Amino acid sequence: MREHGAWVKIGFDRMALDLKRRAEELHASRS
């Protein structure tokens, strides 16, 4: 189960980075 938790964390971190990048691109295109 510990390995599964690690994969979930990796996926979550990657998703968070992707969302952050998209938010920054939106902000840059607006200004």
PDB file of C-alpha atoms in Angstrom:
ATOM      1  CA  MET A   1       0.000   0.000   0.000  1.00  0.00           C
ATOM      2  CA  ARG A   2       2.913   2.314   0.618  1.00  0.00           C
ATOM      3  CA  GLU A   3       3.953   2.134  -3.050  1.00  0.00           C
ATOM      4  CA  HIS A   4       0.410   2.988  -4.116  1.00  0.00           C
ATOM      5  CA  GLY A   5       0.482   6.046  -1.848  1.00  0.00           C
ATOM      6  CA  ALA A   6       3.750   7.163  -3.441  1.00  0.00           C
ATOM      7  CA  TRP A   7       2.254   6.929  -6.930  1.00  0.00           C
ATOM      8  CA  VAL A   8      -0.787   8.903  -5.792  1.00  0.00           C
ATOM      9  CA  LYS A   9       1.493  11.617  -4.414  1.00  0.00           C
ATOM     10  CA  ILE A  10       3.527  11.727  -7.634  1.00  0.00           C
ATOM     11  CA  GLY A  11       0.364  12.025  -9.714  1.00  0.00           C
ATOM     12  CA  PHE A  12      -1.043  14.706  -7.422  1.00  0.00           C
ATOM     13  CA  ASP A  13       2.181  16.738  -7.477  1.00  0.00           C
ATOM     14  CA  ARG A  14       2.314  16.507 -11.270  1.00  0.00           C
ATOM     15  CA  MET A  15      -1.328  17.589 -11.563  1.00  0.00           C
ATOM     16  CA  ALA A  16      -0.713  20.522  -9.223  1.00  0.00           C
ATOM     17  CA  LEU A  17       2.304  21.632 -11.281  1.00  0.00           C
ATOM     18  CA  ASP A  18       0.247  21.408 -14.481  1.00  0.00           C
ATOM     19  CA  LEU A  19      -2.570  23.481 -12.973  1.00  0.00           C
ATOM     20  CA  LYS A  20      -0.086  26.067 -11.707  1.00  0.00           C
ATOM     21  CA  ARG A  21       1.529  26.327 -15.155  1.00  0.00           C
ATOM     22  CA  ARG A  22      -1.869  26.773 -16.806  1.00  0.00           C
ATOM     23  CA  ALA A  23      -2.842  29.466 -14.306  1.00  0.00           C
ATOM     24  CA  GLU A  24       0.404  31.329 -14.991  1.00  0.00           C
ATOM     25  CA  GLU A  25      -0.163  31.109 -18.756  1.00  0.00           C
ATOM     26  CA  LEU A  26      -3.702  32.460 -18.356  1.00  0.00           C
ATOM     27  CA  HIS A  27      -2.413  35.307 -16.196  1.00  0.00           C
ATOM     28  CA  ALA A  28       0.335  36.122 -18.712  1.00  0.00           C
ATOM     29  CA  SER A  29      -2.076  36.150 -21.652  1.00  0.00           C
ATOM     30  CA  ARG A  30      -4.446  38.521 -19.841  1.00  0.00           C
ATOM     31  CA  SER A  31      -1.878  41.161 -18.913  1.00  0.00           C
TER      32      SER A  31
END
